[in-house]
mmCIF file of C-alpha atoms in Angstrom:
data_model
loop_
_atom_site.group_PDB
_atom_site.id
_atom_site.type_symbol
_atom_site.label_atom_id
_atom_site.label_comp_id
_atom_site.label_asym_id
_atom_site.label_seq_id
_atom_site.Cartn_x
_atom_site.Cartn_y
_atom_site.Cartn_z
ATOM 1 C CA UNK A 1 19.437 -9.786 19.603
ATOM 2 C CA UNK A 2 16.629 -8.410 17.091
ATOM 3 C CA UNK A 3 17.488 -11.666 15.481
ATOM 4 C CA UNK A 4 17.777 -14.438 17.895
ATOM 5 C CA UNK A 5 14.247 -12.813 19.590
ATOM 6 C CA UNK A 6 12.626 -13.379 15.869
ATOM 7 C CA UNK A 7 14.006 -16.818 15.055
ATOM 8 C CA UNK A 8 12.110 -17.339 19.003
ATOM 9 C CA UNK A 9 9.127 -15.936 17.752
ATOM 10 C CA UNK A 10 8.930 -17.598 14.944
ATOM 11 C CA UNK A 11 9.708 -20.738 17.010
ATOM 12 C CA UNK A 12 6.342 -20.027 19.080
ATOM 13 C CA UNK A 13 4.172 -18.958 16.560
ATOM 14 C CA UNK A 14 4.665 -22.411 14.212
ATOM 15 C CA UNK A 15 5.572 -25.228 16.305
ATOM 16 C CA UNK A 16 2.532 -25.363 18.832
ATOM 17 C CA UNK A 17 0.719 -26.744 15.487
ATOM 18 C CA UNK A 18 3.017 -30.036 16.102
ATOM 19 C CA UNK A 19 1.422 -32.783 17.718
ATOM 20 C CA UNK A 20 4.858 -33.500 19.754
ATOM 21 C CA UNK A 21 4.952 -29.475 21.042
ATOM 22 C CA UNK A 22 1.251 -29.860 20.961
ATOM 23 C CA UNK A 23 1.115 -32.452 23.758
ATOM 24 C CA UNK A 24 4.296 -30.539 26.066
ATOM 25 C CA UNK A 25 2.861 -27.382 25.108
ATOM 26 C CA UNK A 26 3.715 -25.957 28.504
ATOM 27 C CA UNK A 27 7.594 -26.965 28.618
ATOM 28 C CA UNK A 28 7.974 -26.172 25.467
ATOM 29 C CA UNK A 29 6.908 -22.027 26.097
ATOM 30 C CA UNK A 30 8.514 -22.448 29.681
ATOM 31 C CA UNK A 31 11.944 -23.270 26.994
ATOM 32 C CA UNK A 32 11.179 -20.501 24.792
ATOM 33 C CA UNK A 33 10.954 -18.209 27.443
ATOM 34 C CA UNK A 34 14.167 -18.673 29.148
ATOM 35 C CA UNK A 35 15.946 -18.385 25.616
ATOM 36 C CA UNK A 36 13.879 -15.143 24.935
ATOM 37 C CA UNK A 37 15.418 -13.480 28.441
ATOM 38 C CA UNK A 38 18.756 -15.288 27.412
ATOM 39 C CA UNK A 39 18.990 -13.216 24.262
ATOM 40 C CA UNK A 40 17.707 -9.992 25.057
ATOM 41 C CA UNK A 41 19.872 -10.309 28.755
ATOM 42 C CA UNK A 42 16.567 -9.949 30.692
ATOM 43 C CA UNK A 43 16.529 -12.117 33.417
ATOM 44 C CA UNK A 44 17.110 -10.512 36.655
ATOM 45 C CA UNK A 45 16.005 -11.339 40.336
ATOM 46 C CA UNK A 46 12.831 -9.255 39.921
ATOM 47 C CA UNK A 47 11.789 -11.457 36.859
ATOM 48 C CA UNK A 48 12.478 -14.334 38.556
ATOM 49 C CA UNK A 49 10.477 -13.655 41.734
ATOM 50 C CA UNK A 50 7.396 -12.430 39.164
ATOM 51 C CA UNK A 51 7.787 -15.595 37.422
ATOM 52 C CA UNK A 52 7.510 -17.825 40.335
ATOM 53 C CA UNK A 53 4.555 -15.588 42.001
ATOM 54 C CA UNK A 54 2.594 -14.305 39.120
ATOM 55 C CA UNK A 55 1.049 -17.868 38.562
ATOM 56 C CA UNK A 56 0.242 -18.354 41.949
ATOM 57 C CA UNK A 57 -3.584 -16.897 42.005
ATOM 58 C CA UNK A 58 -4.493 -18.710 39.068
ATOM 59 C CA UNK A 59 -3.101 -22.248 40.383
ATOM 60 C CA UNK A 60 -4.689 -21.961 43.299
ATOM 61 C CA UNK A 61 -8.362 -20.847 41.513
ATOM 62 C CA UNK A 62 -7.812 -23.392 38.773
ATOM 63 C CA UNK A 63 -6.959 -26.527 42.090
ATOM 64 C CA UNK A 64 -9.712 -24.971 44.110
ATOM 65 C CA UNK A 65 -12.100 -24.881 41.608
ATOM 66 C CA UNK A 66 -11.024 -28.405 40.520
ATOM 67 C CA UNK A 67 -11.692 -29.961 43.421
ATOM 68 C CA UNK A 68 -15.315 -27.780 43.911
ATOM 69 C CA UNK A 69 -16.642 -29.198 40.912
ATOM 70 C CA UNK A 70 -15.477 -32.914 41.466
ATOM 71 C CA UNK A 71 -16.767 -32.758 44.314
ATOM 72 C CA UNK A 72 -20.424 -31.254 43.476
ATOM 73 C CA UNK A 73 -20.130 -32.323 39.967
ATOM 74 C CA UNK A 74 -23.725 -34.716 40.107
ATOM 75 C CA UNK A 75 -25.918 -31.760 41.839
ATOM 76 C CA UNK A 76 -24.456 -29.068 39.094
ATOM 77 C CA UNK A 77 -25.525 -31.169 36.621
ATOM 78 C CA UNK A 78 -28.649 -32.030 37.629
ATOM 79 C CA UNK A 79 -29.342 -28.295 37.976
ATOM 80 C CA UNK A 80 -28.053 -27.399 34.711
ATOM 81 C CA UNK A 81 -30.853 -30.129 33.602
ATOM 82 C CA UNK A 82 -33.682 -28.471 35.515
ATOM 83 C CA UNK A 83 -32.436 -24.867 34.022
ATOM 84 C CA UNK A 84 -32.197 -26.183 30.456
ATOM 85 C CA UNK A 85 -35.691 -27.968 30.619
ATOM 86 C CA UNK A 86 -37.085 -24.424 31.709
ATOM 87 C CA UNK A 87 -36.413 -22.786 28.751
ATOM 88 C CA UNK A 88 -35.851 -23.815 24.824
ATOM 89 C CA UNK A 89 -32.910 -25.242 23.931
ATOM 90 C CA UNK A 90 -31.075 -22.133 22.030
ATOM 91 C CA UNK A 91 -32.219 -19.491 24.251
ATOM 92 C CA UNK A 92 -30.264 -21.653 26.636
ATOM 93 C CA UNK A 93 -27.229 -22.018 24.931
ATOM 94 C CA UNK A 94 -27.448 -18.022 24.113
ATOM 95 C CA UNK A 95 -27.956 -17.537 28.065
ATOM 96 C CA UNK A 96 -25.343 -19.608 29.227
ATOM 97 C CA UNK A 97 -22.547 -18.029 26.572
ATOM 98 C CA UNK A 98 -23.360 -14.556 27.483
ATOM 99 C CA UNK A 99 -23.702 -14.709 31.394
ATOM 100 C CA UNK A 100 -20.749 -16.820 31.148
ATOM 101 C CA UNK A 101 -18.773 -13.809 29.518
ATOM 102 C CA UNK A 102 -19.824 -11.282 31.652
ATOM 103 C CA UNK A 103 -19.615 -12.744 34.597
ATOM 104 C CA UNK A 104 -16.164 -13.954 34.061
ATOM 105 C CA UNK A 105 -14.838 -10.694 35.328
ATOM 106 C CA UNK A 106 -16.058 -11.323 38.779
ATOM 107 C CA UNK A 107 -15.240 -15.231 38.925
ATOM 108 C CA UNK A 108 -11.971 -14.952 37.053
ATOM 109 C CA UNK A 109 -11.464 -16.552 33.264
ATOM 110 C CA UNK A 110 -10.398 -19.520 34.693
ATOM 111 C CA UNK A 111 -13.096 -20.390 36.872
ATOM 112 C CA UNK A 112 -15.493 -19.543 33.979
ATOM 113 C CA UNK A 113 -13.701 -22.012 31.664
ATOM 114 C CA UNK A 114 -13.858 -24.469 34.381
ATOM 115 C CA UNK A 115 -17.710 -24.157 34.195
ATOM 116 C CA UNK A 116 -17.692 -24.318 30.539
ATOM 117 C CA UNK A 117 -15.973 -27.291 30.699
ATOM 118 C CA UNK A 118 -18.509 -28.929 33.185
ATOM 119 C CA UNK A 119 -21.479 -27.620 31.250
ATOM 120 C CA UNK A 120 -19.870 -28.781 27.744
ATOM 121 C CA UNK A 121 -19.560 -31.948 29.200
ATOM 122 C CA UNK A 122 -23.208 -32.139 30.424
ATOM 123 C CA UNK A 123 -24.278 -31.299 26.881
ATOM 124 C CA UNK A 124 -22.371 -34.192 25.011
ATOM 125 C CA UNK A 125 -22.839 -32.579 22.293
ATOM 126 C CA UNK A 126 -21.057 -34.049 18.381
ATOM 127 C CA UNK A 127 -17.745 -32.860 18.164
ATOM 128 C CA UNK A 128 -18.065 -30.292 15.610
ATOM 129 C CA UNK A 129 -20.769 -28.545 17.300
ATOM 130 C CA UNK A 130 -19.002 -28.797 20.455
ATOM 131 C CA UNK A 131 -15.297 -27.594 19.861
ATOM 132 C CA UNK A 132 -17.570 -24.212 17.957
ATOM 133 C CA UNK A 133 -19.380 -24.105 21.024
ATOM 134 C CA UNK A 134 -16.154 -23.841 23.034
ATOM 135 C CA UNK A 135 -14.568 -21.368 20.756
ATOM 136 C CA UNK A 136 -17.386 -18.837 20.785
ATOM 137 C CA UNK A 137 -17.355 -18.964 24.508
ATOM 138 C CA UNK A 138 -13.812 -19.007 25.168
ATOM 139 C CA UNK A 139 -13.944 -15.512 23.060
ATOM 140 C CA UNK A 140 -16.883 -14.373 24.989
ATOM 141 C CA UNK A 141 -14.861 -15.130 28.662
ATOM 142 C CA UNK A 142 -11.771 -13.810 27.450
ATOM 143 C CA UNK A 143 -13.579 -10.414 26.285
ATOM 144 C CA UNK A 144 -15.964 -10.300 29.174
ATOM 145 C CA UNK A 145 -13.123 -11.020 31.834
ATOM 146 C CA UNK A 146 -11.294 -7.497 31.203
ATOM 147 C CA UNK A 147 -14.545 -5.304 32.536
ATOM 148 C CA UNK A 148 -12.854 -5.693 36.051
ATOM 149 C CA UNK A 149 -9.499 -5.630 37.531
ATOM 150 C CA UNK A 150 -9.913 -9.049 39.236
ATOM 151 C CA UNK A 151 -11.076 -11.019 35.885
ATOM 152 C CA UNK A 152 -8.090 -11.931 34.534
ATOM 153 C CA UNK A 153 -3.723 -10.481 34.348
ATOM 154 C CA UNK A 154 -4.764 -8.294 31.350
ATOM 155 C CA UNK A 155 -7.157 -6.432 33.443
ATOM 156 C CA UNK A 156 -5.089 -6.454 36.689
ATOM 157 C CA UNK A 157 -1.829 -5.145 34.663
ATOM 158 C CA UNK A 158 -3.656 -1.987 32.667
ATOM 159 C CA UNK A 159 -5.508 -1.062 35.777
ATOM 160 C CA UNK A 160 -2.417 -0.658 37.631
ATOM 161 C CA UNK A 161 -0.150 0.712 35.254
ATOM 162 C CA UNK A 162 -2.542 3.469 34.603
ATOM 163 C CA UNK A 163 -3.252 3.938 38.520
ATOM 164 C CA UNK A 164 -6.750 3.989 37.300
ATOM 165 C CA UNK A 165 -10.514 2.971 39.624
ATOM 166 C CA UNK A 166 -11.617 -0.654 39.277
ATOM 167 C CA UNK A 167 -14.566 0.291 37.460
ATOM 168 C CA UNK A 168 -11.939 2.074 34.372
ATOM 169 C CA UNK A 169 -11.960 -0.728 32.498
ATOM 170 C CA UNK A 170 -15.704 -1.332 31.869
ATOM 171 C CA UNK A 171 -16.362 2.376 31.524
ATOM 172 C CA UNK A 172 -13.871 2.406 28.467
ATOM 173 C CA UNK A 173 -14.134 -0.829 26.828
ATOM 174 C CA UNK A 174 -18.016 -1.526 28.480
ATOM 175 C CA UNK A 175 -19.984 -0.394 25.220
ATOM 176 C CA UNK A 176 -17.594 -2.254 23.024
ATOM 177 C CA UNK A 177 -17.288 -5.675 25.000
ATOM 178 C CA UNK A 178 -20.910 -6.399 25.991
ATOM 179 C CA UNK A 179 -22.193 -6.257 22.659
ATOM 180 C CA UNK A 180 -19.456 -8.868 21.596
ATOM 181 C CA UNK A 181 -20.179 -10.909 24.078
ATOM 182 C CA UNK A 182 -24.219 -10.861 23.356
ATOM 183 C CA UNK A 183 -23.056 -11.296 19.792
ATOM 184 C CA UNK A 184 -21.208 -14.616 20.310
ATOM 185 C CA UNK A 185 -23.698 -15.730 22.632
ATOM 186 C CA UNK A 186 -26.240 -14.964 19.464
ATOM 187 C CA UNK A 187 -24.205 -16.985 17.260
ATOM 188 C CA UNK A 188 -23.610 -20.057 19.594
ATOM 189 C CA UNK A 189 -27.277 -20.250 19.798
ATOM 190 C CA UNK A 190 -27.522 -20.451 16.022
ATOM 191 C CA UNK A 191 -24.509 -23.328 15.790
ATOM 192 C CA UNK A 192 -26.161 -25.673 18.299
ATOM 193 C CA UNK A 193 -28.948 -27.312 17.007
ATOM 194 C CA UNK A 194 -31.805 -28.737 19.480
ATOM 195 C CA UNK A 195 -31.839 -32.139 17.974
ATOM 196 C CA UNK A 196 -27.928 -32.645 18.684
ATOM 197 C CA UNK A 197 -28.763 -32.110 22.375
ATOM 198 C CA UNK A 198 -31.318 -35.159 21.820
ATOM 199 C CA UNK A 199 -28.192 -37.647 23.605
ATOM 200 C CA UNK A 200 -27.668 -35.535 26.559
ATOM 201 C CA UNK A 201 -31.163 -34.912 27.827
ATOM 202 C CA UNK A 202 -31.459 -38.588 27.255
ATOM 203 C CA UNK A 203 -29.329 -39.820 29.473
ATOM 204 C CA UNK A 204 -30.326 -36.906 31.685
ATOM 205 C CA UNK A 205 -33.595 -38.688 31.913
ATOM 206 C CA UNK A 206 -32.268 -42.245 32.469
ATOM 207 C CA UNK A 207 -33.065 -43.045 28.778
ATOM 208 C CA UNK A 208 -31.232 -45.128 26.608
ATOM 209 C CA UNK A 209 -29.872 -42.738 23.389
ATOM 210 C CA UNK A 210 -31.525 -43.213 19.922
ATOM 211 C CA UNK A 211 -29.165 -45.019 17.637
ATOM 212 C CA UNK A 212 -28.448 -41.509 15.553
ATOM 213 C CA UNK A 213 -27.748 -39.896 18.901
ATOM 214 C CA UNK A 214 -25.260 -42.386 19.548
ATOM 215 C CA UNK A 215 -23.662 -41.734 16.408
ATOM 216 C CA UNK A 216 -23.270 -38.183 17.800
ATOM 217 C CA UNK A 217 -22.147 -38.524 20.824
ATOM 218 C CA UNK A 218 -19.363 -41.468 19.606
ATOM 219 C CA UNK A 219 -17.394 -38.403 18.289
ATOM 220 C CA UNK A 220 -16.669 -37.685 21.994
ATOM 221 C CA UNK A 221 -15.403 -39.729 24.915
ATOM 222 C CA UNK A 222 -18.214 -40.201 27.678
ATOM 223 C CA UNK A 223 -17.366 -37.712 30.186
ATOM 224 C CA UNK A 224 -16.003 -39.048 33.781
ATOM 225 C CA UNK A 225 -15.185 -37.282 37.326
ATOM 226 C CA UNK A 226 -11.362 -36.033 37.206
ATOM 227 C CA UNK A 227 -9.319 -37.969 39.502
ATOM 228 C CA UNK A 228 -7.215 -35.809 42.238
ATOM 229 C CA UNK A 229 -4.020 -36.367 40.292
ATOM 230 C CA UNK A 230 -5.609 -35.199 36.680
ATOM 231 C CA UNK A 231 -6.638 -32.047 38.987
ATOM 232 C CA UNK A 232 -3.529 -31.564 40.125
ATOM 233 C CA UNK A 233 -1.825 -32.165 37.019
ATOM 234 C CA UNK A 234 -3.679 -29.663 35.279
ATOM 235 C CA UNK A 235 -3.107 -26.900 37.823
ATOM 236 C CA UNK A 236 0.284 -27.801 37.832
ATOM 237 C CA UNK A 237 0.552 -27.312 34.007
ATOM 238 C CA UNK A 238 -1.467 -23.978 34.106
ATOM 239 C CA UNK A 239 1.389 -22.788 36.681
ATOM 240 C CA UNK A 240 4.060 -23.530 34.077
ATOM 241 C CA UNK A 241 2.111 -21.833 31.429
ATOM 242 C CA UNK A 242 1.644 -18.769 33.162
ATOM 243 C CA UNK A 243 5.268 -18.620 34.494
ATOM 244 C CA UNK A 244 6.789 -19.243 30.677
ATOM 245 C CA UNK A 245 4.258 -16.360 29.380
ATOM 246 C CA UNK A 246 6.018 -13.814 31.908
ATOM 247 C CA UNK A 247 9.243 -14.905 30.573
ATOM 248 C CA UNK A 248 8.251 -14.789 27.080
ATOM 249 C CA UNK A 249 6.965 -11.558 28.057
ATOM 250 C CA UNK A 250 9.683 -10.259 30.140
ATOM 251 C CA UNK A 251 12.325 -11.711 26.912
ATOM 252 C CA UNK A 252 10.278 -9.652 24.303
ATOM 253 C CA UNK A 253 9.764 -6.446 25.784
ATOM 254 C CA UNK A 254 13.461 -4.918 24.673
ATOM 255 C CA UNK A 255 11.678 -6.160 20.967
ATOM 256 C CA UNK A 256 8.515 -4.501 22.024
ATOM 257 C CA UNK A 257 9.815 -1.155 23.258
ATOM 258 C CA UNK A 258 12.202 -0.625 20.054
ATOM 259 C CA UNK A 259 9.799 -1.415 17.390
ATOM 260 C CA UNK A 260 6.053 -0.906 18.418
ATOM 261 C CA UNK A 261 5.776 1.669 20.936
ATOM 262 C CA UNK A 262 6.149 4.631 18.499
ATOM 263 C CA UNK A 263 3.475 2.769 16.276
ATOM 264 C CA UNK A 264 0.159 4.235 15.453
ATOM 265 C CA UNK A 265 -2.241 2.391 17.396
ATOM 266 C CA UNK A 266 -4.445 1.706 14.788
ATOM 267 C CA UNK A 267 -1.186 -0.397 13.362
ATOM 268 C CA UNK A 268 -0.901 -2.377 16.625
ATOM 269 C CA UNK A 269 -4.437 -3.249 16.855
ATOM 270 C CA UNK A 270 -3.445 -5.572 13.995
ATOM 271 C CA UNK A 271 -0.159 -5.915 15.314
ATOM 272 C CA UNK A 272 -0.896 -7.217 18.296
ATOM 273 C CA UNK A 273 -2.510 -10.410 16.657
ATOM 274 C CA UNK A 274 0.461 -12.037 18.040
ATOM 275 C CA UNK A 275 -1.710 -12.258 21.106
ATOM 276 C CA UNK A 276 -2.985 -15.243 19.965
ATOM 277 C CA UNK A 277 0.362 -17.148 20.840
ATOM 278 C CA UNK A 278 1.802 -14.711 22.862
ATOM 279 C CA UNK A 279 0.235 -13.284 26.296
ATOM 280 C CA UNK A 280 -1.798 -10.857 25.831
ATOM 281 C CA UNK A 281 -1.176 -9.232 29.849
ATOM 282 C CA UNK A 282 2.453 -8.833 29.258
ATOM 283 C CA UNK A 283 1.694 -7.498 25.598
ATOM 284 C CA UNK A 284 -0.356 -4.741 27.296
ATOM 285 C CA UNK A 285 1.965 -4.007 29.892
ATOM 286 C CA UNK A 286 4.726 -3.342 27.200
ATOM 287 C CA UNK A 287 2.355 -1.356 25.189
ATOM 288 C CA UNK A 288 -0.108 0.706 27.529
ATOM 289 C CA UNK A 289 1.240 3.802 28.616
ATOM 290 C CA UNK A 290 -0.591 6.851 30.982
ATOM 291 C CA UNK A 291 0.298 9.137 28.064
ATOM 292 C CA UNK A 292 -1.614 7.733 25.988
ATOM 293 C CA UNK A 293 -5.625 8.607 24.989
ATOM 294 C CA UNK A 294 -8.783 6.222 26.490
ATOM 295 C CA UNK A 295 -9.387 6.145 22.678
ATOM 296 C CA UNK A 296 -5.890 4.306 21.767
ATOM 297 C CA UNK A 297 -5.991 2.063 25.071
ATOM 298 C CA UNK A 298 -9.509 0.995 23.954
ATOM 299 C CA UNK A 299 -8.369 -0.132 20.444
ATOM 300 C CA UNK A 300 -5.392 -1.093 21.346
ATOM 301 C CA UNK A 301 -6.789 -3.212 24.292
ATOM 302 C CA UNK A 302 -9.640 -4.706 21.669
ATOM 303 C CA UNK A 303 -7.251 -5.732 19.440
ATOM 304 C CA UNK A 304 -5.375 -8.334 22.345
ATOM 305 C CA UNK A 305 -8.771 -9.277 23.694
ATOM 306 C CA UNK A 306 -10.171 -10.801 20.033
ATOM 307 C CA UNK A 307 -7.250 -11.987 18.556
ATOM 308 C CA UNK A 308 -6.480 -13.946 22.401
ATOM 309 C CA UNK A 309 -8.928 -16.168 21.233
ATOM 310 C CA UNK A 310 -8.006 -17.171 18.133
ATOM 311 C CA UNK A 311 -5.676 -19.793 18.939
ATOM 312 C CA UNK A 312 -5.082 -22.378 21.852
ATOM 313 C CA UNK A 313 -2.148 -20.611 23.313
ATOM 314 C CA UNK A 314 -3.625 -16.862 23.423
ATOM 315 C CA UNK A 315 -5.317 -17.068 26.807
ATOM 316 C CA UNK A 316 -5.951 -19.242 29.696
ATOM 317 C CA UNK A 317 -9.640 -19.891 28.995
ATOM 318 C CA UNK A 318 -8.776 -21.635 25.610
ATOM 319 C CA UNK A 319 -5.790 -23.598 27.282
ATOM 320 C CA UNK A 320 -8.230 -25.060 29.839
ATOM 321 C CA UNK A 321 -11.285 -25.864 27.606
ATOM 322 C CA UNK A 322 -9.253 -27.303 24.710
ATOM 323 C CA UNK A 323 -6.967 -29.140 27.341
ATOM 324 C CA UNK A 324 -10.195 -30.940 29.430
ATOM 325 C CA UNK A 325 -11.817 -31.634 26.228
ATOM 326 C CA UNK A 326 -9.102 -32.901 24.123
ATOM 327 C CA UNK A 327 -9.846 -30.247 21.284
ATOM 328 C CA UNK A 328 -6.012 -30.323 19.520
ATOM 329 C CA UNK A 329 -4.885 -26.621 18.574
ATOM 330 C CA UNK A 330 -5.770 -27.437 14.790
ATOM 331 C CA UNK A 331 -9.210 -28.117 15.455
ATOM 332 C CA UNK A 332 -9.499 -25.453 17.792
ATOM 333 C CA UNK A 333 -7.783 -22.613 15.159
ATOM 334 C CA UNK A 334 -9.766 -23.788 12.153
ATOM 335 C CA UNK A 335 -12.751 -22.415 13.547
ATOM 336 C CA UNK A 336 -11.432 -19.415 15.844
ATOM 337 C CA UNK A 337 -8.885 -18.476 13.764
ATOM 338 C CA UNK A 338 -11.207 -17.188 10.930
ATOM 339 C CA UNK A 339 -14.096 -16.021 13.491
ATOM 340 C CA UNK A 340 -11.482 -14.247 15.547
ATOM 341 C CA UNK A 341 -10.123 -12.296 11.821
ATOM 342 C CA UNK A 342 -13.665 -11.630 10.894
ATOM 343 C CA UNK A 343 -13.815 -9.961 14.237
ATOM 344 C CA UNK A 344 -11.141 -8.051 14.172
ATOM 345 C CA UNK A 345 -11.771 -7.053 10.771
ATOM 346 C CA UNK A 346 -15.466 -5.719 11.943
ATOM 347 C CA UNK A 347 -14.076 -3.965 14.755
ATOM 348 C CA UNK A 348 -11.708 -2.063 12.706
ATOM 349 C CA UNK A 349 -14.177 -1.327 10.504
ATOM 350 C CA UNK A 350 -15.951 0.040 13.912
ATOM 351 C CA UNK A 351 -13.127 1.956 14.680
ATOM 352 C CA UNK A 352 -12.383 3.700 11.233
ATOM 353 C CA UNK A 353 -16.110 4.441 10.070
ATOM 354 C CA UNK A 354 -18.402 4.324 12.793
ATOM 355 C CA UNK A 355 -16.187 6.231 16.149
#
């Protein structure tokens, strides 16, 4: 079993880098997942039922939202104009990264990706620029969006399984999540320069781009309204992702409970890297235990939340942004991977010297 679950692993963590897994991304986890529960004999009638149901909140806020922002897509945008003339340029983009973060835990992760991808698009920004811009705030939602139970599975699963209040979560992991998410909202504001916006306010304003402008903004297909079928599509796909994450869950957990639970958790912060390919909800509900001290669940629960965002595949956020926006998972890791490590790195230098 041991073996057949790390020949799977090994399976998820390389082939996503593929552009032929890249582009079925979905089946090919939904696959992976039923030969995880094949080989550690986990599927059961329970499993299946969670499978089919777990996804169901997020489809439904991912279609909903969907169909919100095609609809009011024109007045959005014109009040993302107004908002963005008020103020310069950076402070902006700082602005818009952090309240994005934080208030992810109220709207969910994926309705705050589906406003970054509406904003992003406003921007038309050059690609570079852009797919940075995405990757700092996809690690800003994805930390921000576990200070409530209702901001994303992680959240909803820890609360639970430690029978703990809905405001638990920001209490313990408050003081270290909100000045990550400032931070990233710091740094996108230093990555976006004003004069690459120079495209998008001119065509805000009816203009005609300057020919350098132009250059910019040819590194990015000219945004367009979704059509009900891409809409439905996508929500579709997000169903299937979420449904082969509890199986690849669900398959792992016999792997999970024999090797890592006795670990220091110091050792799974850095363990638990495999977040970035793996989800990071059933990772914690494996993991977590009521026996264990706010000061483990805090590291251990840091450690999921950065390294979810270093890859395409380690949380929903990421999956939507680099989906709409056609950033490919090598693009997206070559800048997240190594800001998501430095992170990590920092934290754990948080934890060891400075707690």
């Amino acid at each position: 079993m041991v073996m057949g679950l790390s020949v799977i692993l090994l399976l998820v963590l390389c082939l996503p880098f593929t552009k032929i897994v890249e582009r079925n991304l979905e089946a090919f986890l939904f696959v992976m997942g039923v030969a995880a529960c094949i080989v550690s004999r986990s599927f059961s009638w329970h499993l299946v039922q969670e499978a089919l149901l777990h996804p169901l909140n997020i489809t439904i806020a991912v279609l909903a939202m969907g169909l919100l922002f095609r609809w009011f897509e024109k007045p959005i945008e014109k009040g993302i104009s107004r908002i963005s003339h008020a103020m310069p340029f950076r402070l902006f983009i700082a602005l818009f990264v952090i309240i994005l973060g934080l208030l992810s835990s109220v709207i969910t992760a994926i309705v705050a990706a589906i406003v970054l991808v509406t904003i992003i698009r406003f921007l038309r920004l050059d690609r570079k620029t852009e797919v940075r811009l995405v990757v700092l705030a996809c690690f800003a939602i994805g930390l921000g969006a576990v200070l409530t139970p209702i901001g994303e599975p992680l959240s909803t699963i820890v609360v639970s399984k430690l029978d703990a209040d809905f405001f638990y979560l920001l209490r313990l992991t408050g003081t270290s999540v909100i000045p990550a998410v400032i931070l990233f909202g710091v740094l996108a504001a230093l990555i976006v320069k004003p004069g690459q916006y120079t495209s998008a306010m001119e065509t805000a304003a009816g203009k005609e781009p300057s020919i350098a402008s132009k250059e910019d903004e040819g590194l990015k297909a000219e945004p367009a309204s979704e059509s009900y079928k891409e809409i439905v599509i996508r929500s579709f796909k997000i169903y299937l992702f979420v449904m082969a994450l509890t199986l690849l869950g669900a398959g792992f957990e016999p792997f999970i409970e024999a090797y890592l639970l006795d670990l220091n958790p110091l050792v799974l912060y850095w363990i638990n890297m495999v977040s970035a390919v793996l989800d990071n909800a059933t990772l914690a509900a494996a993991e977590i235990s009521p026996a264990m001290g706010d000061k483990a669940i805090q590291d251990i629960l840091m450690g999921l939340l950065i390294s979810g965002g270093m890859l395409v595949p380690g949380n929903i956020p990421n999956i939507i942004a680099a989906g709409k926006l056609k950033i490919s998972s090598i693009e997206y890791a070559r800048f997240a991977f190594p800001l998501g490590l430095a992170a990590m790195v920092v934290y754990f230098a948080i934890i060891l010297f400075l707690v």
